[in-house]
Short mmCIF file of C-alpha atoms in Angstrom, two decimals:
data_model
loop_
_atom_site.label_atom_id
_atom_site.label_comp_id
_atom_site.label_asym_id
_atom_site.label_seq_id
_atom_site.Cartn_x
_atom_site.Cartn_y
_atom_site.Cartn_z
CA GLN A 1 -6.75 9.73 12.63
CA PRO A 2 -8.16 10.00 8.71
CA VAL A 3 -10.64 7.25 8.00
CA LEU A 4 -10.98 6.26 3.98
CA THR A 5 -14.21 5.28 2.64
CA GLN A 6 -14.89 3.05 -0.11
CA SER A 7 -18.00 1.26 -1.52
CA SER A 8 -17.32 -2.66 -1.77
CA SER A 9 -18.24 -2.77 -5.11
CA ALA A 10 -18.82 -1.55 -8.18
CA SER A 11 -19.63 -2.74 -11.88
CA ALA A 12 -19.08 -1.29 -15.59
CA SER A 13 -19.75 -2.68 -19.06
CA LEU A 14 -16.64 -3.80 -21.20
CA GLY A 15 -15.92 0.25 -23.35
CA SER A 16 -17.58 2.20 -20.69
CA SER A 17 -16.33 4.32 -17.64
CA VAL A 18 -16.32 4.25 -13.96
CA LYS A 19 -15.95 6.45 -11.25
CA LEU A 20 -14.80 5.47 -7.97
CA THR A 21 -14.88 7.29 -4.69
CA CYS A 22 -12.96 7.49 -2.02
CA THR A 23 -13.98 9.65 0.73
CA LEU A 24 -11.98 11.57 3.59
CA SER A 25 -13.55 11.47 7.47
CA SER A 26 -14.46 14.65 8.55
CA GLY A 27 -11.62 17.21 9.51
CA HIS A 28 -9.27 15.91 6.58
CA SER A 29 -11.09 16.79 3.48
CA SER A 30 -8.04 18.17 2.27
CA TYR A 31 -5.45 15.55 2.30
CA ILE A 32 -3.60 14.14 -0.33
CA ILE A 33 -4.06 10.60 -1.44
CA ALA A 34 -3.06 7.64 -3.75
CA TRP A 35 -5.17 4.95 -5.95
CA HIS A 36 -3.98 1.32 -5.82
CA GLN A 37 -4.86 -1.56 -8.30
CA GLN A 38 -4.66 -4.75 -7.05
CA GLN A 39 -5.71 -7.75 -10.33
CA PRO A 40 -6.41 -10.91 -8.84
CA GLY A 41 -3.74 -12.88 -7.61
CA LYS A 42 -1.09 -10.03 -7.88
CA ALA A 43 1.02 -7.47 -5.88
CA PRO A 44 -1.08 -3.84 -5.36
CA ARG A 45 -0.10 -1.36 -8.04
CA TYR A 46 0.32 2.27 -7.68
CA LEU A 47 -2.12 4.12 -9.54
CA MET A 48 -1.81 7.92 -9.09
CA LYS A 49 -1.52 9.93 -6.09
CA LEU A 50 -4.47 13.00 -6.19
CA GLU A 51 -4.41 16.19 -4.23
CA GLY A 52 -7.53 18.34 -2.89
CA SER A 53 -7.14 20.56 -5.81
CA GLY A 54 -7.90 18.03 -8.54
CA SER A 55 -4.51 17.51 -9.45
CA TYR A 56 -3.20 13.96 -10.14
CA ASN A 57 0.13 12.38 -10.68
CA LYS A 58 0.14 8.99 -12.24
CA GLY A 59 2.83 6.16 -11.96
CA SER A 60 4.97 5.00 -14.35
CA GLY A 61 3.39 3.04 -16.98
CA VAL A 62 -0.17 3.78 -15.98
CA PRO A 63 -2.97 4.13 -19.15
CA ASP A 64 -4.22 7.32 -19.82
CA ARG A 65 -7.68 5.82 -19.50
CA PHE A 66 -6.87 6.23 -15.71
CA SER A 67 -7.94 9.74 -14.38
CA GLY A 68 -8.46 11.18 -10.83
CA SER A 69 -10.58 14.42 -9.50
CA SER A 70 -11.34 15.66 -6.24
CA SER A 71 -14.45 17.57 -4.81
CA GLY A 72 -14.42 18.30 -0.96
CA ALA A 73 -13.69 15.35 1.35
CA ASP A 74 -14.24 12.89 -2.10
CA ARG A 75 -11.66 11.54 -4.12
CA TYR A 76 -12.38 10.16 -7.33
CA LEU A 77 -10.54 7.42 -10.03
CA THR A 78 -12.29 7.30 -13.48
CA ILE A 79 -11.48 4.88 -15.39
CA SER A 80 -12.24 5.11 -19.36
CA ASN A 81 -12.83 2.56 -22.30
CA LEU A 82 -12.93 -0.49 -19.27
CA GLN A 83 -11.12 -3.03 -20.45
CA SER A 84 -11.11 -6.86 -19.01
CA GLU A 85 -7.51 -6.39 -17.32
CA ASP A 86 -9.18 -3.23 -15.56
CA GLU A 87 -11.33 -5.79 -13.21
CA ALA A 88 -9.67 -5.83 -10.18
CA ASP A 89 -9.74 -4.25 -6.84
CA TYR A 90 -8.92 -0.54 -6.14
CA TYR A 91 -7.65 0.95 -2.85
CA CYS A 92 -6.94 4.74 -1.56
CA GLU A 93 -4.55 5.59 0.71
CA THR A 94 -3.74 8.52 2.66
CA TRP A 95 -0.79 9.23 5.23
CA ASP A 96 -0.89 11.13 8.55
CA SER A 97 2.44 12.05 11.03
CA ASN A 98 2.90 8.75 12.07
CA PHE A 99 1.37 6.26 9.92
CA GLN A 100 -0.71 4.93 6.44
CA VAL A 101 -4.46 4.19 6.32
CA PHE A 102 -5.70 2.46 3.48
CA GLY A 103 -9.33 2.14 2.93
CA GLY A 104 -11.28 -0.82 2.56
CA GLY A 105 -11.05 -1.15 -1.28
CA THR A 106 -13.37 -1.28 -4.14
CA LYS A 107 -13.92 -4.65 -5.89
CA LEU A 108 -14.44 -3.58 -9.80
CA THR A 109 -16.40 -6.11 -12.08
CA VAL A 110 -16.37 -5.49 -15.74
CA LEU A 111 -19.39 -7.01 -17.12
CA GLU B 1 13.66 -0.03 -13.19
CA VAL B 2 12.66 -0.15 -9.36
CA GLN B 3 12.76 -3.21 -7.55
CA LEU B 4 11.54 -4.77 -4.34
CA VAL B 5 11.83 -8.27 -3.73
CA GLU B 6 10.67 -10.03 -0.28
CA SER B 7 11.70 -12.91 1.04
CA GLY B 8 11.88 -15.12 4.35
CA GLY B 9 7.93 -15.63 4.60
CA GLY B 10 7.18 -19.30 5.61
CA LEU B 11 4.90 -21.47 8.22
CA VAL B 12 5.80 -21.01 11.73
CA LYS B 13 3.96 -21.69 15.39
CA PRO B 14 1.94 -19.62 17.37
CA GLY B 15 4.59 -17.70 19.64
CA GLY B 16 7.47 -18.32 17.08
CA SER B 17 9.62 -15.57 15.48
CA LEU B 18 10.28 -14.96 11.76
CA ARG B 19 12.34 -12.50 9.74
CA LEU B 20 11.44 -11.00 6.64
CA SER B 21 13.53 -9.07 4.43
CA CYS B 22 13.27 -6.74 1.25
CA ALA B 23 16.15 -6.26 -1.36
CA ALA B 24 15.58 -2.71 -3.14
CA SER B 25 17.57 -1.92 -6.59
CA GLY B 26 16.56 0.89 -9.80
CA PHE B 27 17.00 3.75 -7.23
CA THR B 28 18.60 5.66 -4.79
CA PHE B 29 17.50 3.02 -1.47
CA SER B 30 19.24 5.43 1.28
CA SER B 31 16.74 8.50 -0.02
CA TYR B 32 13.36 6.92 0.45
CA SER B 33 11.05 5.95 3.29
CA MET B 34 9.78 2.40 3.31
CA ASN B 35 6.79 0.58 4.83
CA TRP B 36 5.83 -3.00 5.21
CA VAL B 37 2.09 -3.35 4.47
CA ARG B 38 -0.03 -6.61 4.61
CA GLN B 39 -2.85 -8.36 3.72
CA ALA B 40 -4.75 -11.09 5.87
CA PRO B 41 -6.29 -13.94 2.84
CA GLY B 42 -8.90 -12.16 1.27
CA LYS B 43 -9.02 -9.27 2.81
CA GLY B 44 -8.00 -5.46 2.19
CA LEU B 45 -4.02 -3.54 2.85
CA GLU B 46 -3.30 -3.22 6.22
CA TRP B 47 -0.25 -0.77 7.25
CA VAL B 48 2.58 -2.49 9.51
CA SER B 49 5.23 -0.09 10.01
CA SER B 50 7.14 2.84 8.08
CA ILE B 51 10.83 3.67 8.35
CA SER B 52 12.55 6.76 7.48
CA SER B 53 15.44 7.03 4.98
CA SER B 54 18.21 7.38 7.62
CA SER B 55 16.04 5.28 9.97
CA SER B 56 15.57 8.15 12.66
CA TYR B 57 11.73 7.70 12.65
CA ILE B 58 10.07 4.32 12.62
CA TYR B 59 6.48 4.01 13.22
CA TYR B 60 4.35 0.65 14.10
CA ALA B 61 0.30 -0.04 13.83
CA ASP B 62 -0.96 -0.71 17.23
CA SER B 63 -1.69 -4.25 16.32
CA VAL B 64 2.00 -5.23 15.94
CA LYS B 65 3.56 -2.69 18.33
CA GLY B 66 5.99 -4.27 20.79
CA ARG B 67 6.28 -7.39 18.88
CA PHE B 68 7.55 -6.34 15.12
CA THR B 69 10.97 -4.29 14.64
CA ILE B 70 11.37 -2.45 11.29
CA SER B 71 15.05 -1.93 10.31
CA ARG B 72 17.06 -1.03 7.44
CA ASP B 73 20.68 -1.35 6.34
CA ASN B 74 21.15 1.52 3.34
CA ALA B 75 25.07 -0.45 2.55
CA LYS B 76 22.98 -3.24 1.60
CA ASN B 77 20.31 -1.79 -0.13
CA SER B 78 18.03 -3.71 2.41
CA LEU B 79 14.75 -3.44 4.62
CA TYR B 80 13.90 -6.25 7.51
CA LEU B 81 10.88 -6.72 9.56
CA GLN B 82 11.55 -8.90 12.50
CA MET B 83 8.28 -10.30 13.68
CA ASN B 84 8.15 -11.88 17.32
CA SER B 85 5.20 -13.67 19.65
CA LEU B 86 3.39 -14.11 16.13
CA ARG B 87 -0.10 -15.00 16.30
CA ALA B 88 -2.39 -16.68 14.01
CA GLU B 89 -4.26 -13.23 12.99
CA ASP B 90 -0.72 -12.46 11.67
CA THR B 91 -1.11 -14.58 8.94
CA ALA B 92 -0.82 -12.69 5.63
CA VAL B 93 1.07 -11.73 2.64
CA TYR B 94 3.25 -9.00 3.65
CA TYR B 95 4.69 -6.55 1.05
CA CYS B 96 7.43 -4.19 1.03
CA ALA B 97 6.40 -0.77 -0.52
CA ARG B 98 8.32 2.49 -0.81
CA ALA B 99 6.88 5.54 0.08
CA ASP B 100 7.28 8.70 -2.41
CA SER B 101 9.70 11.41 -2.44
CA SER B 102 7.39 13.00 -0.05
CA GLY B 103 6.99 10.20 2.07
CA MET B 104 3.11 10.39 2.20
CA THR B 105 1.85 7.84 0.36
CA VAL B 106 3.65 4.46 -1.41
CA ASP B 107 4.53 4.30 -5.15
CA TYR B 108 6.44 1.04 -5.67
CA TRP B 109 5.40 -2.27 -4.08
CA GLY B 110 7.25 -5.62 -3.82
CA GLN B 111 5.45 -8.78 -4.78
CA GLY B 112 5.01 -10.24 -1.40
CA THR B 113 5.98 -12.73 0.70
CA LEU B 114 3.43 -14.97 2.98
CA VAL B 115 3.48 -15.89 6.50
CA THR B 116 1.24 -18.54 8.25
CA VAL B 117 1.31 -18.72 11.81
CA SER B 118 -0.48 -22.07 12.73
CA SER B 119 0.48 -24.57 14.85
#
């Protein structure tokens, strides 16, 4: 069963860039993941699906400021030109044959 | 526009039952696998259950196996979660979530419905 590891928190300044990491457990480094954003008090929102090759497909309406990349077992979400509305929890998700798995989430603070 | 609208949440006593519903619109419901995902207060997301497009494949998290039952009615564009033998630790916001066309990850979320299990 894959395990997804995320840092509990991150912070960056308004207008800067931040790169969030989701690490797949040993033996699962090729897995596809998805990134989701959850703003305070709201439901999660799908951002993108990200492959091990680094190829990604974003959801409808997701700004160009959001991009994805991969390196080995690590999957990254980069947010450029940070806005105040980007302050949120970010979760990665993957899938195995019988279940979905979520990472613990990263709380992003925009300074 | 894809819409998922949950209903049926509320306050229930430990050991009680509740049935959640999710009304889907804006897409061909019968072509997609669906999920229930929950979030306890102040905690992260936890997958609960999945059902394939034709109900042929159904899966549960170990934490709810034997107590929860997922089902769907493709004629009514609706997803359900029957929750029995509820425990305090089942207290959470429950989200209806569509799996993408590959069935591998979630690509749309509902707004959630709160279930509180307390005496």
